[in-house]
Short mmCIF file of C-alpha atoms in Angstrom, two decimals:
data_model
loop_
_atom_site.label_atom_id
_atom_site.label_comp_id
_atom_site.label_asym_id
_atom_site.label_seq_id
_atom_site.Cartn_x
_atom_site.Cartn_y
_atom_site.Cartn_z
CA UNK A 27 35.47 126.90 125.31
CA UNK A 28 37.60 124.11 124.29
CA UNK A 29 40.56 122.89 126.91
CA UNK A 30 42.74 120.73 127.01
CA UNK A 31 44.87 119.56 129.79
CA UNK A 32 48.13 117.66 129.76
CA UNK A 33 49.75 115.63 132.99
CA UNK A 34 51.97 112.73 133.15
CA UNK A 35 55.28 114.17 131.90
CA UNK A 36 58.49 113.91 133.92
CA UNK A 37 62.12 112.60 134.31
CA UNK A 38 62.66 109.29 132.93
CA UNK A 39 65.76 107.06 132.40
CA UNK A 40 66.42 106.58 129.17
CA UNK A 41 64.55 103.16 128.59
CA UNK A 42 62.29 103.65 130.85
CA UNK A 43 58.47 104.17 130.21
CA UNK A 44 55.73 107.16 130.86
CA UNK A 45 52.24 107.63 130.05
CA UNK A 46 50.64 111.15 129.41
CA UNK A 47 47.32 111.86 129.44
CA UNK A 48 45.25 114.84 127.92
CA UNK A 49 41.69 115.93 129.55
CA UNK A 50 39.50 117.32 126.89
CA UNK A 51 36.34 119.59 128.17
CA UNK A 52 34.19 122.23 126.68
CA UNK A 53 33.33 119.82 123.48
CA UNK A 54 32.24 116.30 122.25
CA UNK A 55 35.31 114.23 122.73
CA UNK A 56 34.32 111.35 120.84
CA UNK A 57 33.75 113.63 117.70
CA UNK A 58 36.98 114.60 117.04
CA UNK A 59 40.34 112.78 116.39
CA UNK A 60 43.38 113.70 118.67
CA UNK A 61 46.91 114.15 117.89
CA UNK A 62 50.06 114.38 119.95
CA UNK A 63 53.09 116.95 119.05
CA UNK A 64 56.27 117.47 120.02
CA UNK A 65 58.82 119.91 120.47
CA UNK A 66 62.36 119.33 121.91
CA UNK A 67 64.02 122.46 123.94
CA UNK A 68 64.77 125.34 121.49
CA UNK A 69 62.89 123.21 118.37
CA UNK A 70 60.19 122.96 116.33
CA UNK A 71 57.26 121.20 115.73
CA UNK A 72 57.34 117.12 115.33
CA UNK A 73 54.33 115.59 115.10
CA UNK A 74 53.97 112.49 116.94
CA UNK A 75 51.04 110.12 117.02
CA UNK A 76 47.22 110.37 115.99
CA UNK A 77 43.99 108.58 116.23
CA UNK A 78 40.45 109.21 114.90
CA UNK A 79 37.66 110.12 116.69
CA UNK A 80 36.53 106.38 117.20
CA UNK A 81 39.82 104.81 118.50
CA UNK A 82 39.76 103.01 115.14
CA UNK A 83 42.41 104.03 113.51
CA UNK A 84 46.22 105.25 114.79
CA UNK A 85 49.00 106.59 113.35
CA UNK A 86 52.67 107.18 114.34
CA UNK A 87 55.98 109.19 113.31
CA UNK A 88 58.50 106.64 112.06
CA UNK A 89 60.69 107.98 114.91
CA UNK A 90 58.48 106.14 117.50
CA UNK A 91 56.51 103.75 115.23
CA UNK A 92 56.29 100.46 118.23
CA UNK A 93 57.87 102.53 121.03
CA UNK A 94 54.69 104.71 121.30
CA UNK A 95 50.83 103.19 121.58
CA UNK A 96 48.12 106.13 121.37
CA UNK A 97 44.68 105.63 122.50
CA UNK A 98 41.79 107.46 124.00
CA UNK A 99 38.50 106.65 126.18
CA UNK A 100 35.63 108.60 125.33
CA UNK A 101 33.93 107.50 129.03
CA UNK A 102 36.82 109.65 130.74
CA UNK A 103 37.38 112.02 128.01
CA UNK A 104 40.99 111.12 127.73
CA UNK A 105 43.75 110.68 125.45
CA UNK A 106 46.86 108.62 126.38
CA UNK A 107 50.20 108.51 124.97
CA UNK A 108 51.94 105.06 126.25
CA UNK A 109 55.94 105.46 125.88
CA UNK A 110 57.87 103.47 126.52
CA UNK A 111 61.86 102.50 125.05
CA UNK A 112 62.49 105.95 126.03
CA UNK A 113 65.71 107.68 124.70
CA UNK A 114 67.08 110.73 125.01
CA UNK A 115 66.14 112.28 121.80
CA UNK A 116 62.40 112.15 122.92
CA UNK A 117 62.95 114.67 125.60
CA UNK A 118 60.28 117.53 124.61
CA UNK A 119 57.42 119.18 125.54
CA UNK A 120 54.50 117.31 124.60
CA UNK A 121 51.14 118.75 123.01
CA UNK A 122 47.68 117.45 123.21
CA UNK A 123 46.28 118.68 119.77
CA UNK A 124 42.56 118.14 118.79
CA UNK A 125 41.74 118.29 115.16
CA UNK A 126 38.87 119.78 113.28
CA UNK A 127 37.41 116.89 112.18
CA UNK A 128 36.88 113.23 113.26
CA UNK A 129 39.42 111.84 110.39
CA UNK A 130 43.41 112.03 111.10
CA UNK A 131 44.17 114.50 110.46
CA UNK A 132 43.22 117.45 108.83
CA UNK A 133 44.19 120.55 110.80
CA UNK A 134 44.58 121.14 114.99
CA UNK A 135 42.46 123.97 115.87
CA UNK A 136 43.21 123.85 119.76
CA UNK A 137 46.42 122.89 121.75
CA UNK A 138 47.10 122.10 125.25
CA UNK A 139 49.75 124.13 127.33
CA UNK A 140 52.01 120.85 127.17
CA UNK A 141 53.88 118.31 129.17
CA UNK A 142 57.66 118.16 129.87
CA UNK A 143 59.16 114.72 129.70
CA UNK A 144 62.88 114.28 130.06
CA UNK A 145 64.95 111.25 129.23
CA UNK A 146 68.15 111.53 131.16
CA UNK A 147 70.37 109.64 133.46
CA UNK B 3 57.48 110.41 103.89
CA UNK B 4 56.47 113.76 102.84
CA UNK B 5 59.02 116.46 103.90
CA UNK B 6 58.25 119.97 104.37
CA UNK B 7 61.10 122.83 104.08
CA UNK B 8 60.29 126.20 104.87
CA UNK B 9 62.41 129.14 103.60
CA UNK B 10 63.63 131.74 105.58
CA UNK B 11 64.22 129.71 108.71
CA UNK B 12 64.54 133.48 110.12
CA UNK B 13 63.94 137.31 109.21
CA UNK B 14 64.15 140.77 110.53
CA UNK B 15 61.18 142.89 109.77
CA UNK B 16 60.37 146.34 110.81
CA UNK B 17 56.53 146.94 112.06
CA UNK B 18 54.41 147.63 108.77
CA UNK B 19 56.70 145.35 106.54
CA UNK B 20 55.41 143.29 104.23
CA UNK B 21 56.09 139.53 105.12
CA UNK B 22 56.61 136.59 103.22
CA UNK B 23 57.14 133.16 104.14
CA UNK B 24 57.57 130.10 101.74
CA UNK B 25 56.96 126.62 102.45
CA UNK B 26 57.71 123.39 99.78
CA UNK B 27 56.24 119.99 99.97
CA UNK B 28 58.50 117.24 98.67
CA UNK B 29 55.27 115.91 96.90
CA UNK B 30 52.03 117.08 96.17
CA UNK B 31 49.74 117.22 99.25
CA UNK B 32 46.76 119.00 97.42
CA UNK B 33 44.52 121.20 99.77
CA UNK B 34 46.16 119.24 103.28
CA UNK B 35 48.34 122.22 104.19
CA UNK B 36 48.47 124.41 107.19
CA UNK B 37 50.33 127.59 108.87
CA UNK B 38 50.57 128.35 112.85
CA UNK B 39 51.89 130.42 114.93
CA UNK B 40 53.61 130.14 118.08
CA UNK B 41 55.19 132.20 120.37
CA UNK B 42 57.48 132.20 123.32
CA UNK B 43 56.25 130.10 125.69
CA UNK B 44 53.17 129.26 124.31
CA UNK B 45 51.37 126.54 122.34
CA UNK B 46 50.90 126.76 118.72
CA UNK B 47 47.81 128.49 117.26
CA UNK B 48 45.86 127.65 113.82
CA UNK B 49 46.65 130.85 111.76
CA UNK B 50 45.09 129.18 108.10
CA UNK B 51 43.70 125.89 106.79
CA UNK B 52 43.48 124.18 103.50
CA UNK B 53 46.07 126.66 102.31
CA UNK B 54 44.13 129.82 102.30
CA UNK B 55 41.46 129.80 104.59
CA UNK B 56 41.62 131.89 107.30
CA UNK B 57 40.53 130.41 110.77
CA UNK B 58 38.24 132.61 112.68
CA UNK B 59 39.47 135.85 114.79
CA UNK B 60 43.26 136.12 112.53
CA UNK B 61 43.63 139.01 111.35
CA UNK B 62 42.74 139.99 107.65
CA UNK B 63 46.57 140.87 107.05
CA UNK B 64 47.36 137.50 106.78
CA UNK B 65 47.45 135.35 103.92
CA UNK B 66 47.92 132.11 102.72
CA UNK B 67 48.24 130.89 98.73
CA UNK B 68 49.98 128.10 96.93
CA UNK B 69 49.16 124.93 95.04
CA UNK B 70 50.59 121.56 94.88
CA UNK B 71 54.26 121.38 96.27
CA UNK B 72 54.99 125.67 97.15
CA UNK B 73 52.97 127.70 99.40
CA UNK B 74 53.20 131.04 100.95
CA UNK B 75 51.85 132.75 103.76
CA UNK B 76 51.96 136.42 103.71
CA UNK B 77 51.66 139.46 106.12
CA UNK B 78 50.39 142.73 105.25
CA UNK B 79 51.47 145.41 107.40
CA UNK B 80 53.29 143.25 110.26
CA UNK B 81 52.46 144.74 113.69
CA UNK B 82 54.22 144.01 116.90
CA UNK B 83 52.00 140.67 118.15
CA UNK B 84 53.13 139.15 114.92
CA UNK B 85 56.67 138.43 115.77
CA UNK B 86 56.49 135.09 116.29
CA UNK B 87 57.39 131.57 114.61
CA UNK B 88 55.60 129.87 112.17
CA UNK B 89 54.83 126.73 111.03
CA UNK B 90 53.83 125.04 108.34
CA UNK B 91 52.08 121.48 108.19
CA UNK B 92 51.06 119.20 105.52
CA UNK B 93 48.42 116.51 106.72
CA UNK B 94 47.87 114.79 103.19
CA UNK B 95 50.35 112.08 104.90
CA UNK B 96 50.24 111.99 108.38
CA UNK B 97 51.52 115.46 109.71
CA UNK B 98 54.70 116.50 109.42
CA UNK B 99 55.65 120.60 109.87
CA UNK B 100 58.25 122.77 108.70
CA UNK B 101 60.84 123.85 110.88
CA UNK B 102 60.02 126.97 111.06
CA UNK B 103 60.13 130.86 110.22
CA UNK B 104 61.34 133.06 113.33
CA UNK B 105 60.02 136.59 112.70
CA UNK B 106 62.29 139.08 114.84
CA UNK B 107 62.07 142.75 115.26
CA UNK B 108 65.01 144.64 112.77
#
């Protein structure tokens, strides 16, 4: 069974900087590209930040496009979501997504339970 | 960037009611399109792929059709575990969603 476990999320001032990370177990890691997905209190869905299954390739919202750095390592079976330039509008609950496939992106067929990051003074 | 708009952003729907929710791409995205469902609390599930394909376990009373710019996904014969949100996501550009269709109880 797939899971996916999210940590790292917290209170932050607003330009201040977190890193989440996402454990992956019960599949091949490497095989599959990773997304991150937002959702701000009462929201929907924003999607945030992916990267194929090799690390190759990354791709961002334009709302954090060079705030936000995504990246993975296959040895630990992590993914990693650097923020940093934090505001307030990025408060949200934040979703490890893994896709179906190992190009970005085609559809997320299993979710994490999320992380809570707040951006507040 | 390719913006999706979903319409209702809510209904009220009695158990067996037919459902239908419609979601419009502002450009083509082809095949790249996608419907989940969340509910309170919880984190999104895959409901279809690819427009119509159903992922594995949902229920045969859902539906999903549409080409090109408008899709639908339809419920036949809502039950109780179906009220819910939905989502709709294109992936031919990145991944944006829709913001979403709250189903509540009439």
């Amino acid at each position: 069974e797939v899971h996916l476990l999210e940590s790292g999320g917290g209170l932050v001032q607003p330009g201040g900087s977190l890193r989440l990370s996402c454990v992956g177990s019960g599949f091949t890691f490497s095989s599959y590209a990773m997304s991150w997905v937002r959702q701000a209190p009462g929201k929907g869905l924003e999607w945030v930040a992916g990267i194929s299954s090799s690390g190759a390739l990354t791709f961002y919202a334009d709302s954090v496009k060079g705030r936000f750095t995504i990246s993975r390592d296959k040895s630990i079976n992590t993914l990693y979501l650097q923020m940093n330039s934090l505001r307030a509008d990025d408060t949200a609950l934040y979703y490890c997504a893994k896709d179906w496939s190992a190009r970005t992106m085609y559809y997320f067929d299993s979710w994490g339970q999320g992380t809570l990051v707040t951006v507040s003074s | 960037d390719i913006q999706m708009t979903q319409s209702p952003s809510s209904l009220s729907a009695s158990v067996g009611d037919r459902v239908t929710i419609t979601c419009r791409a502002s450009q083509s995205i082809s095949t790249y399109f996608n419907w989940y469902q969340q509910k309170p609390g919880k984190a999104p599930i895959i409901l279809i792929h690819s427009v119509s394909i159903l992922q594995s376990g949902v229920p045969s009373r859902f539906s999903g059709s549409g080409s090109g710019t408008e899709f639908t996904l339809t419920i036949n014969g809502l039950q109780p575990e179906d009220f819910a949100t939905y989502y709709c996501q294109q992936t031919y550009d990145l991944g944006s969603f829709g913001q979403g269709t709250k189903v509540e109880i009439k």
